[in-house]
Coordinates of C-alpha atoms and ligand atoms in Angstrom, one line a residue:
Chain A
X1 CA -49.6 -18.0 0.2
X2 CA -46.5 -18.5 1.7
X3 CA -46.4 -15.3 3.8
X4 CA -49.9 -16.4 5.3
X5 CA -48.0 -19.7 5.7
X6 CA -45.1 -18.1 7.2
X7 CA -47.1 -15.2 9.4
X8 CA -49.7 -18.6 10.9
X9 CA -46.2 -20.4 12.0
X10 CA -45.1 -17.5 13.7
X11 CA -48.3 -16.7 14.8
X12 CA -48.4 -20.1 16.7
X13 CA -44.6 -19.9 17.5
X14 CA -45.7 -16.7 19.6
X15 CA -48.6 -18.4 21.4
X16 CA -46.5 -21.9 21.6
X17 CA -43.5 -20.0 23.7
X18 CA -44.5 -16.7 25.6
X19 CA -40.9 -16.6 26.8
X20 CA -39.7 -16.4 22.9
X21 CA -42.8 -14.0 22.5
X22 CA -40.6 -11.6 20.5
X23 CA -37.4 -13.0 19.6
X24 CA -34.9 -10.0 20.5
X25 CA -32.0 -9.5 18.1
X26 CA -29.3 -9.3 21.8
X27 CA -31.3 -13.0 22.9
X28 CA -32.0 -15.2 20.0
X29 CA -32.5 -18.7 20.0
X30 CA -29.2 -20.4 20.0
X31 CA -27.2 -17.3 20.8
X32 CA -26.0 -16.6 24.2
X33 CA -27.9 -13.5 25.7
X34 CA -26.5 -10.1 25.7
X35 CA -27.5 -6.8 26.9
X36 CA -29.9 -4.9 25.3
X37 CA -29.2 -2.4 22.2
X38 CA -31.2 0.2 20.1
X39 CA -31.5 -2.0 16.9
X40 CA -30.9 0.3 13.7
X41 CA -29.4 -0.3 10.3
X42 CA -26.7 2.4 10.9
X43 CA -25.0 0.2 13.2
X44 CA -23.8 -1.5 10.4
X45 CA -21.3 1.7 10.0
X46 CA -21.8 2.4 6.4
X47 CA -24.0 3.1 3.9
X48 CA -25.4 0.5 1.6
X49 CA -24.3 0.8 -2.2
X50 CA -27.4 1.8 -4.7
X51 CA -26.3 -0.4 -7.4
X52 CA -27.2 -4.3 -7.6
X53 CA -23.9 -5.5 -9.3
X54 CA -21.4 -5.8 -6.2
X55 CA -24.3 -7.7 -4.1
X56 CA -24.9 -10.1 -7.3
X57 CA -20.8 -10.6 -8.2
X58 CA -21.2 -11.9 -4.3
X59 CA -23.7 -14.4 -5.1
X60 CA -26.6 -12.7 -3.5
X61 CA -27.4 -13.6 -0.1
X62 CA -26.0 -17.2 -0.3
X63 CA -23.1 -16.2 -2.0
X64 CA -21.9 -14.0 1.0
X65 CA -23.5 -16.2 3.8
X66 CA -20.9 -18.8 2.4
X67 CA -18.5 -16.1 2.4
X68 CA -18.9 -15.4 5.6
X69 CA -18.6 -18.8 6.9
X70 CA -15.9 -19.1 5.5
X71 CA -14.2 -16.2 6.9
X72 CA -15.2 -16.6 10.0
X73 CA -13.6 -20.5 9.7
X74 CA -10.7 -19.2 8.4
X75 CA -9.6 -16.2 11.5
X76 CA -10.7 -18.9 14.3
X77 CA -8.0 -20.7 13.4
X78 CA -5.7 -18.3 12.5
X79 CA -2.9 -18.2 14.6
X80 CA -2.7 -14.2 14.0
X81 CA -6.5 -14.2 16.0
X82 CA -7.3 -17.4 17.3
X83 CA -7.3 -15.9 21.2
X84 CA -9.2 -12.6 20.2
X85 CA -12.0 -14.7 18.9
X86 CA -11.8 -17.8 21.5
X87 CA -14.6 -16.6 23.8
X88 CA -16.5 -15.1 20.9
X89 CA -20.4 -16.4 20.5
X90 CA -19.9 -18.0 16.9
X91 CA -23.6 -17.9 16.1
X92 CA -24.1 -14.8 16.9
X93 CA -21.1 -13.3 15.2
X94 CA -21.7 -15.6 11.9
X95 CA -25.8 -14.3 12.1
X96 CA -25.0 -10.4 12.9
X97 CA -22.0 -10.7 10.1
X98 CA -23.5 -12.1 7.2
X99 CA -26.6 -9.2 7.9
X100 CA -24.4 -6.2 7.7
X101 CA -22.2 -7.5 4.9
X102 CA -25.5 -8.3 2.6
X103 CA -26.9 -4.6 4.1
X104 CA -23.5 -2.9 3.0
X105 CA -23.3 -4.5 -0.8
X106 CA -27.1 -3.5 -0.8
X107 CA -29.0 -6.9 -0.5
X108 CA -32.3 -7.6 1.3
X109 CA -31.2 -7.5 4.8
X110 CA -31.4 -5.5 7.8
X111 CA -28.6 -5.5 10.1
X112 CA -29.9 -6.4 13.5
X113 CA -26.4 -6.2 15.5
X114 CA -24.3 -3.9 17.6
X115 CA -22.7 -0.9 16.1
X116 CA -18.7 -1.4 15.5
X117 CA -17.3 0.7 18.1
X118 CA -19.5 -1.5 21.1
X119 CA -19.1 -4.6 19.4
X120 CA -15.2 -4.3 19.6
X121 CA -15.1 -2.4 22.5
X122 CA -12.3 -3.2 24.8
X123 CA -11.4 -6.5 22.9
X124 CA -7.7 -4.4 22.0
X125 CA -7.6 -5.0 18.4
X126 CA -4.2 -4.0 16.5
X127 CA -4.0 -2.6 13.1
X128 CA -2.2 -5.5 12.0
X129 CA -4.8 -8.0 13.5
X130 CA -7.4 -5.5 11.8
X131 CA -5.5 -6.7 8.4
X132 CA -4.9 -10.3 9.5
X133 CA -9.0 -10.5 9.0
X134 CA -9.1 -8.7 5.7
X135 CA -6.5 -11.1 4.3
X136 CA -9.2 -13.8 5.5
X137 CA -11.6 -12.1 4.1
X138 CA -10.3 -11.3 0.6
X139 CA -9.0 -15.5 0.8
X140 CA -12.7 -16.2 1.6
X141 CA -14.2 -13.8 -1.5
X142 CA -11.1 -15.5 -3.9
X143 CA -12.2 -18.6 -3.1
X144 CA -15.9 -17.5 -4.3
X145 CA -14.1 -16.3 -7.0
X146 CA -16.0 -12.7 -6.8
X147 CA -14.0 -10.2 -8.8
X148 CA -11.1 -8.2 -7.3
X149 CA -12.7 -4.9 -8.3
X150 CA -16.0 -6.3 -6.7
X151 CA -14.4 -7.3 -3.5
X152 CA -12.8 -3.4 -3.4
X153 CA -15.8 -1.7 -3.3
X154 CA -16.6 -3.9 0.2
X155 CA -13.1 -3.5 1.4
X156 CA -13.6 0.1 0.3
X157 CA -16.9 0.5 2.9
X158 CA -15.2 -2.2 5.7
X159 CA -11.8 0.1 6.2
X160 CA -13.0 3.1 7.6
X161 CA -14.5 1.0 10.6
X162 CA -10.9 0.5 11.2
X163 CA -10.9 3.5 13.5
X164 CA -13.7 1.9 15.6
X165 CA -12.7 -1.4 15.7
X166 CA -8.9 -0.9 16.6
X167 CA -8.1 0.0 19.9
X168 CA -4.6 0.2 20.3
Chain B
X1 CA 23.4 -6.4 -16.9
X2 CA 21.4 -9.9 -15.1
X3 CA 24.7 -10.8 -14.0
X4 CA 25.4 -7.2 -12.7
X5 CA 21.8 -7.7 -10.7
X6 CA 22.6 -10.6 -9.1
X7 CA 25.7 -9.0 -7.5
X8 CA 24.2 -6.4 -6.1
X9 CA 21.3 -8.3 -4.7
X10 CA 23.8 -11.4 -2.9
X11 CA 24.7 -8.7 -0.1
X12 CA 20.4 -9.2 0.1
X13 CA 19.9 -12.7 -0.1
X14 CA 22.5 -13.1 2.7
X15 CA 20.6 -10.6 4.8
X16 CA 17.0 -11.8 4.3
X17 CA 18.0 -15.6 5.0
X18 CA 19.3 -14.9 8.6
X19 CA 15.5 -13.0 9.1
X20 CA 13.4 -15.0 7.2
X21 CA 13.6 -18.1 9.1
X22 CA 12.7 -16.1 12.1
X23 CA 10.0 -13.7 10.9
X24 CA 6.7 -15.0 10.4
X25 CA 5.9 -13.3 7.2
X26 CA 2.3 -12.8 8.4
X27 CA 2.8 -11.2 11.0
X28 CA 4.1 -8.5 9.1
X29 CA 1.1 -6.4 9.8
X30 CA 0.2 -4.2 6.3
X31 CA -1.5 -5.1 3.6
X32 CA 0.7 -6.4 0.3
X33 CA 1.9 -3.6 -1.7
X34 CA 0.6 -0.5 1.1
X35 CA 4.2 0.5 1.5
X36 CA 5.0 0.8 -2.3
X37 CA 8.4 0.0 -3.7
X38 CA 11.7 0.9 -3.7
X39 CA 12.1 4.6 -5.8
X40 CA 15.6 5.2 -7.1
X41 CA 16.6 7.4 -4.3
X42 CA 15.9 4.6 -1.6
X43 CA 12.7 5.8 -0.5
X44 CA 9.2 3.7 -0.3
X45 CA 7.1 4.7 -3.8
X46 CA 7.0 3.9 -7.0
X47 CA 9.8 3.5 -9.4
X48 CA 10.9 7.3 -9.8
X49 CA 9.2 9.0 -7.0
X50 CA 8.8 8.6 -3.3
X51 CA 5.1 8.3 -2.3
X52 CA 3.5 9.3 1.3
X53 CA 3.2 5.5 2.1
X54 CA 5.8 4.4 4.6
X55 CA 8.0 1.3 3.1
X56 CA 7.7 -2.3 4.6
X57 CA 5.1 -4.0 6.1
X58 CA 5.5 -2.6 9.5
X59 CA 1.9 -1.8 11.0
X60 CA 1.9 0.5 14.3
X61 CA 3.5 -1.2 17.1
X62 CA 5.9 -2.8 14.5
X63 CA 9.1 -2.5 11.9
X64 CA 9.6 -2.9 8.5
X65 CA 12.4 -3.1 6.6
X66 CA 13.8 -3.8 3.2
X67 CA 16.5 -4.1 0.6
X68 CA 16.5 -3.5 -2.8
X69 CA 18.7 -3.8 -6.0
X70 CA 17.7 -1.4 -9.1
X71 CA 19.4 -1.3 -12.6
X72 CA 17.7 0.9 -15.3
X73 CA 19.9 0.1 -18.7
X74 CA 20.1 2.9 -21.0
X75 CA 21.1 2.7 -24.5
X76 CA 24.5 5.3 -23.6
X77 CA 24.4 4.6 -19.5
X78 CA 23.4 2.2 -17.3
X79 CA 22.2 3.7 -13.7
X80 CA 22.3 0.8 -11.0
X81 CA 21.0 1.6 -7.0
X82 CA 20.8 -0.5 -4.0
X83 CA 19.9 0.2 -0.8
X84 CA 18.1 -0.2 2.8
X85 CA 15.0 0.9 4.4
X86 CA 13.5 0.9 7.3
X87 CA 10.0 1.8 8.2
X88 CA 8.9 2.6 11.7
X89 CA 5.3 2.4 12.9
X90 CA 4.0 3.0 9.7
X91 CA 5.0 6.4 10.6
X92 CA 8.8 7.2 10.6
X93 CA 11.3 6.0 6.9
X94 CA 14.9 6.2 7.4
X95 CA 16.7 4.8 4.3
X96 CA 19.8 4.6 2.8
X97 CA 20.6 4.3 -1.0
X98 CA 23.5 3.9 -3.1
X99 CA 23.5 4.9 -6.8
X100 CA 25.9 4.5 -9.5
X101 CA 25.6 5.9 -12.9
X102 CA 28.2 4.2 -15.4
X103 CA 29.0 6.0 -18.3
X104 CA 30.4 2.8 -19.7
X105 CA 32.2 3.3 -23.3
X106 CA 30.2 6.5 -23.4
X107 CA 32.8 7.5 -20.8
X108 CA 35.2 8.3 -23.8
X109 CA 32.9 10.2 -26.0
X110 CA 32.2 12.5 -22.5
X111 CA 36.0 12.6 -22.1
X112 CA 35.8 11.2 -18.8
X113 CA 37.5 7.8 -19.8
X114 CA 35.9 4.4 -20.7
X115 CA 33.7 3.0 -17.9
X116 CA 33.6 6.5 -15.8
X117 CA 31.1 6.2 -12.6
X118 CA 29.3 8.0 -10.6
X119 CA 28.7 7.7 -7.6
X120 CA 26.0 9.5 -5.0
X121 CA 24.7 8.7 -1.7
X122 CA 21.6 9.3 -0.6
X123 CA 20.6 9.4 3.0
X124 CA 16.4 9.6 3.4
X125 CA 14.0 10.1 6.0
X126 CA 9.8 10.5 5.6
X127 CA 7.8 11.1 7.9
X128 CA 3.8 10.9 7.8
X129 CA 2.0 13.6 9.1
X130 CA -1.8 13.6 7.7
X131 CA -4.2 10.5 6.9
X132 CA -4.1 7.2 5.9
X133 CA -4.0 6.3 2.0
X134 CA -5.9 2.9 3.0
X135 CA -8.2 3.1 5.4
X136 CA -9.7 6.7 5.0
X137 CA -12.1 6.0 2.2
X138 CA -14.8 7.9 3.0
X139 CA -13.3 11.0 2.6
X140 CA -11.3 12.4 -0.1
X141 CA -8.1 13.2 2.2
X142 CA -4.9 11.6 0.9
X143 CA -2.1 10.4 3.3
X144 CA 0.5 13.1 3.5
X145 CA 4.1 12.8 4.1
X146 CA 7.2 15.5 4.3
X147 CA 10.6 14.5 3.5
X148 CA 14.5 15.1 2.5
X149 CA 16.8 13.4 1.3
X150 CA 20.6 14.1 1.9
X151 CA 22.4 13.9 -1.2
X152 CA 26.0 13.7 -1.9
X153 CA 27.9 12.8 -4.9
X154 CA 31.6 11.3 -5.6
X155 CA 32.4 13.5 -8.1
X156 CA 32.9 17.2 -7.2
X157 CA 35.6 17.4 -10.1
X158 CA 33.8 16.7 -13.3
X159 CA 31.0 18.6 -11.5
X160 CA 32.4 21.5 -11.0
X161 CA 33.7 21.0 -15.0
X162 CA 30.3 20.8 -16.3
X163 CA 29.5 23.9 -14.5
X164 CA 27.4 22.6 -11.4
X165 CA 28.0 24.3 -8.5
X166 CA 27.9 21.3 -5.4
X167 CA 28.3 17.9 -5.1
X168 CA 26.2 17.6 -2.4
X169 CA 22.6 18.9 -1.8
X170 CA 19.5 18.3 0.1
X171 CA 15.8 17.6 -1.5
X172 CA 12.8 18.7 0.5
X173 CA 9.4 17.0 -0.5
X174 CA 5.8 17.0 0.3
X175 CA 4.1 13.4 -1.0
X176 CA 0.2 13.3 -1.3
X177 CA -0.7 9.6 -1.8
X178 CA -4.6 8.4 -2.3
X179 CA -5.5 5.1 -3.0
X180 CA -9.4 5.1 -4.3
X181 CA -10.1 1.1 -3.4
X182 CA -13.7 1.7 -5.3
X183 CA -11.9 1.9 -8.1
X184 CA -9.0 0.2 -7.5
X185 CA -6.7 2.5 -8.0
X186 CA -4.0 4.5 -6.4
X187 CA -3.0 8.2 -7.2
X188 CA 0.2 10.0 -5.7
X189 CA 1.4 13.3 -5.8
X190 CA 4.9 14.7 -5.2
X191 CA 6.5 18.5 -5.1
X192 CA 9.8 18.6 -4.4
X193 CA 12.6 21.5 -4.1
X194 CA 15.7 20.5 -5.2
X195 CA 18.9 21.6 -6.8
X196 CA 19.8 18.4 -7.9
X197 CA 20.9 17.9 -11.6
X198 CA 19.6 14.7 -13.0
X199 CA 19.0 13.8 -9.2
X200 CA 22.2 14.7 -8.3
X201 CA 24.6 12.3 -10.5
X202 CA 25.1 15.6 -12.2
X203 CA 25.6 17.3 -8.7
X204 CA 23.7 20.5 -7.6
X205 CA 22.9 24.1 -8.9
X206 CA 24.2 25.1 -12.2
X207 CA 25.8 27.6 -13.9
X208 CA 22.1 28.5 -15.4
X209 CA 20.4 28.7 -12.7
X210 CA 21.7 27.9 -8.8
X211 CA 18.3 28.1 -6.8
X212 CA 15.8 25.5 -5.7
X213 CA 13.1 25.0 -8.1
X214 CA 10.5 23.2 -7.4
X215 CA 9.4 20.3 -9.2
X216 CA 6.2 18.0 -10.0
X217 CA 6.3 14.1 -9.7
X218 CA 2.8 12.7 -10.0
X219 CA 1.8 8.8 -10.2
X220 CA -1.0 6.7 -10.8
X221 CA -1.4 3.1 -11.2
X222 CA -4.4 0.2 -11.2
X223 CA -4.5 -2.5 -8.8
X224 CA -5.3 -5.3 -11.2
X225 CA -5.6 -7.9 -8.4
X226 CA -4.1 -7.9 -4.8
X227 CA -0.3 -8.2 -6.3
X228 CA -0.1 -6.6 -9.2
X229 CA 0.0 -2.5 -9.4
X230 CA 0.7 -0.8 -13.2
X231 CA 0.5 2.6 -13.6
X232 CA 2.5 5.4 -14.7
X233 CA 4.6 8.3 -13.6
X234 CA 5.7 11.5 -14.3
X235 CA 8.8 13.2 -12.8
X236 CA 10.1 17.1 -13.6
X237 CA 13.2 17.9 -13.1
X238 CA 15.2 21.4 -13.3
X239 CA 18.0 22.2 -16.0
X240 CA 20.7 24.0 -14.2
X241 CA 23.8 23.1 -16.2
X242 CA 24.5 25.1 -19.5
X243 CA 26.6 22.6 -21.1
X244 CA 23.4 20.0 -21.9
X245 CA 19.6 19.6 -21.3
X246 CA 17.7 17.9 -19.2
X247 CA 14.6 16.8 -19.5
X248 CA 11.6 15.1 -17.4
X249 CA 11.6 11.7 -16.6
X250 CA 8.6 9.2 -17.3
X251 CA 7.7 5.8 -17.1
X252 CA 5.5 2.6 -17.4
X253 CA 5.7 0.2 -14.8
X254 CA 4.4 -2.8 -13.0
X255 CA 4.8 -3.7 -9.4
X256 CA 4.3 -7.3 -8.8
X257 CA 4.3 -8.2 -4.7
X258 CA 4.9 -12.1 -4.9
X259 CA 4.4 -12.5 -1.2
X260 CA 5.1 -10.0 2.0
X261 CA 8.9 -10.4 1.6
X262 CA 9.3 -9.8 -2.4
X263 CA 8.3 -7.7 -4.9
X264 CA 9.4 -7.3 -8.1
X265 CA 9.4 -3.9 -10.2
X266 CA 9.6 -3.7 -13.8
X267 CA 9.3 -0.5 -16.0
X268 CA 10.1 1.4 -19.4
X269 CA 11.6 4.3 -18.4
X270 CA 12.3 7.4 -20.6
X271 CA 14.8 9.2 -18.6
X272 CA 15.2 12.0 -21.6
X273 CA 18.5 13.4 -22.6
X274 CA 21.1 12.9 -20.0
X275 CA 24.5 15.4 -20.5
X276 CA 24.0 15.4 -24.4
X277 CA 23.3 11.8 -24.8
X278 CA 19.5 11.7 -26.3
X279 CA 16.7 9.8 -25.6
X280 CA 17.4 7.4 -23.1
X281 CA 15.1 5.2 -22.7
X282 CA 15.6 1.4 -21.3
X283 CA 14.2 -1.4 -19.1
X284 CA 14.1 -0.4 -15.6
X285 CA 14.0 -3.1 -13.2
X286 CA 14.2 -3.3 -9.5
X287 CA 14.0 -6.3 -6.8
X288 CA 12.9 -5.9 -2.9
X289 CA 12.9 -8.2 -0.1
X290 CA 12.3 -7.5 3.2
X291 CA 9.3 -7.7 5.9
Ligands
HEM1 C1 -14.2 -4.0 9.3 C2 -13.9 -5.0 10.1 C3 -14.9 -5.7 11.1 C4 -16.3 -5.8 11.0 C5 -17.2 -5.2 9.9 C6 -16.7 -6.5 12.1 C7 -18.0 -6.8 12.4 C8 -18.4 -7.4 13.6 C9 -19.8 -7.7 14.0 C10 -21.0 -7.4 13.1 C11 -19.8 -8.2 15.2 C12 -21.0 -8.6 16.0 C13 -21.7 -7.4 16.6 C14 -22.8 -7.9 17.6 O1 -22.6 -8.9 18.3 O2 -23.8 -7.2 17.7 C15 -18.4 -8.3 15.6 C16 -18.0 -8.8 16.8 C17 -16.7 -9.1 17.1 N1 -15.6 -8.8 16.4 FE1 -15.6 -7.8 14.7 N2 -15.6 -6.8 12.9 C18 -14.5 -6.3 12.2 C19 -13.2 -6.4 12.6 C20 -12.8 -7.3 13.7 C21 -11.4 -7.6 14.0 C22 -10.2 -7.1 13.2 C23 -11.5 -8.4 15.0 C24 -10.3 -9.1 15.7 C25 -9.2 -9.4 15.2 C26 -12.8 -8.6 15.4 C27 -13.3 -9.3 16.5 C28 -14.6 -9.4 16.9 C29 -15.0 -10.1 18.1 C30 -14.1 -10.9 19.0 C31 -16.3 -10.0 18.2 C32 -17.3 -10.5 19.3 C33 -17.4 -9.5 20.4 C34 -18.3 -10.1 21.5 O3 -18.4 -11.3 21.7 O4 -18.9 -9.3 22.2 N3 -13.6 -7.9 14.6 N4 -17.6 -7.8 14.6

């Protein structure tokens, strides 16, 4: 019932805007356009874990679309990265975010973004900006209150992207 | 033995105030406790043994540095240390440590007088050469480091009286350190060839035996949350001198990293017989502050 309900809305969404026909994960609505990219789950960088128990100590899909909100409001106005992420597109980087960090701990998403090493490509990321966001992101998970052994086994997947991510 | 603490650590309070100020502690660019503590010899690891991790929080591109102030209070000794070290790029450790072992009124029994010390210098330098113990975890590697430490002891006399040959040596070390973030937990690995007796308080080679041996020092510890660390560790050690045994060292401890700039150390060490005095086993603890 409500996937007929859901396929007829897009189904009129598709006839209602031919320029939207197929909203493209590098041009959704809202987001600023960007160039087009072979969308696969392995851009996400790691594998997702088997087990349900990490993803649910996270609060499913809500629990780490808070999380990363939250993250991502923290490191904006962090002095340690507020000029790396000034001319980011927020919306996008929340959307594309939240997807691979509920991919990775094994939830119900697909990640629809660029792989790390593009992503970060040329932005000059140092190691100890690299950590500046980890801090963020273990403050964002305390105040979630998921478990420190929880939150290891994301920081666990997350640091080996540090060779892609940091530049310099 | 507080009161003994807080001297040693007033030469770091006056250093770290003139920094603090200045240094935003978070830009120190490491995550808390990735450099390890202060070890007994100066060097960046646990309590007894260095680890591969380089001290501070120094991240590439930056320094770290730190002091520290140790006392481990034995029932017939009481072994104090304090020290600097620095730690460049997250690569390069240069540190400096002094020790002092008091014999106290065990002194007399020893025949070396009432409140006889030793004293040894240690001079230490790591350098990382394979992996990193944080980020590499997919993949078993551990973060690898070689180092020595130059060794040399105030005492050549009663040294050469117990039948140890120097009073100055140099320990060569390979440190294999692994920290296993899915479970929390960090593993370290040490072999080291040494002459030193009782790390070189009791100087180096023997009348026993007078080559290096080398010895095993191997750690683990939990993360319990992002500051606190308690584990064990595990330290062999030769027995050169004829005149007493010496035995391994061991101990319990907990590493607790209040913020970037301190970390406090506390531990029950068993430090074994030590020249004919048994089982000495005490509270070990040790205070760092630095960046
Ligand atoms: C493991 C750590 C990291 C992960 C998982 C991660 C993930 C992502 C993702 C998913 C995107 C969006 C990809 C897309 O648009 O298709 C992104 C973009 C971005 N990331 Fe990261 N990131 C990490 C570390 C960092 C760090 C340390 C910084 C800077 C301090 C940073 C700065 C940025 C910026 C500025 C963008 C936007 C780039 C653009 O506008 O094209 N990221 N990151």
């Amino acid at each position: 019932m409500r996937s007929t309900f859901a396929f007829t809305l897009g189904a009129l969404l598709v006839l209602a805007s031919p320029a939207f026909a197929q909203p493209t994960p590098w041009a959704q609505p809202g987001e600023t356009a960007i160039d087009p990219y072979a969308v696969d789950n392995a851009n996400a960088g790691a594998e997702p874990l088997a087990e349900g128990a990490v993803f649910e100590a996270f609060g499913g899909v809500e629990g780490v679309s808070r999380i990363i909100d939250d993250l991502v409001d923290r490191s904006v106005i962090d002095p340690r990265l507020e000029e790396i992420f000034k001319p980011t597109d927020l919306v996008r980087l929340r959307r594309t975010l939240k997807e691979q960090v509920c991919f990775i701990l094994g939830g119900p998403c697909a990640y629809t973004g660029r792989d790390m090493a593009s992503s970060h490509k040329d932005l000059g990321v140092t190691t100890a900006e690299f950590n500046a966001l980890v801090e963020n992101l273990q403050g964002a998970m305390d105040a979630a209150g998921v478990p420190f052994r929880a939150q290891n086994r994301l920081l666990a997947k997350l640091a080996p992207m540090k060779g892609d991510v940091v530049e310099r | 033995m507080f009161r003994r603490l807080a001297a040693v650590t007033g030469l770091w309070l006056a250093f770290t105030a003139g920094s603090a100020a200045a240094q935003d502690t978070d830009r120190s660019g490491k995550l808390l406790l990735t450099g390890g503590v202060s070890s007994v010899e100066g060097a960046g690891g646990g309590g007894l043994a260095p680890w591969a991790l380089i001290t501070g929080y120094g991240s590439p591109g930056q320094v770290g540095a730190n002091v520290h102030a140790t006392v481990v209070d034995l029932p017939d000794y009481q072994f104090r240390s304090g020290g600097i070290a620095l730690g460049l790029q997250d690569r390069l450790e240069l540190s400096y440590a002094r020790q002092t072992f008091d014999t106290g009124a065990t002194g007399a029994s020893l025949g070396l007088g009432q409140g006889f010390t030793f004293r040894q210098d240690v001079l230490g330098a790591k350098l990382r050469v394979l992996g990193d113990a944080v980020y590499d975890q997919d993949r078993w590697t551990p973060q690898v480091a070689i180092g020595a430490q130059w060794k040399s002891n105030n005492q050549p006399g009663v040294i050469a009286a117990i039948g140890g040959r120097d009073h100055e040596g140099v320990d060569y070390y390979v440190a294999a350190t692994k920290i296993l973030l899915d479970h929390s937990v960090l593993l370290n690995g040490t072999v080291r060839a040494t002459r030193a007796n009782q790390g070189g308080l009791l100087g180096f080679g023997g009348d026993r035996n007078d080559d290096y041996s080398l010895q095993f020092e191997g750690s683990a510890g939990v993360l319990l949350n992002k500051r606190l660390l308690v584990g064990a560790e595990y330290r062999t050690k030769p027995d050169n001198l004829g005149f007493a045994r010496e035995d391994d060292w061991l101990d319990l401890f907990a590493a607790y990293a209040v913020n970037k700039n301190l970390s406090i150390t506390a531990a029950y060490a068993d430090l074994g017989d030590i020249a004919t005095f048994e089982d000495q086993r005490g509270l070990y603890l040790s205070i760092q502050a630095g960046f």
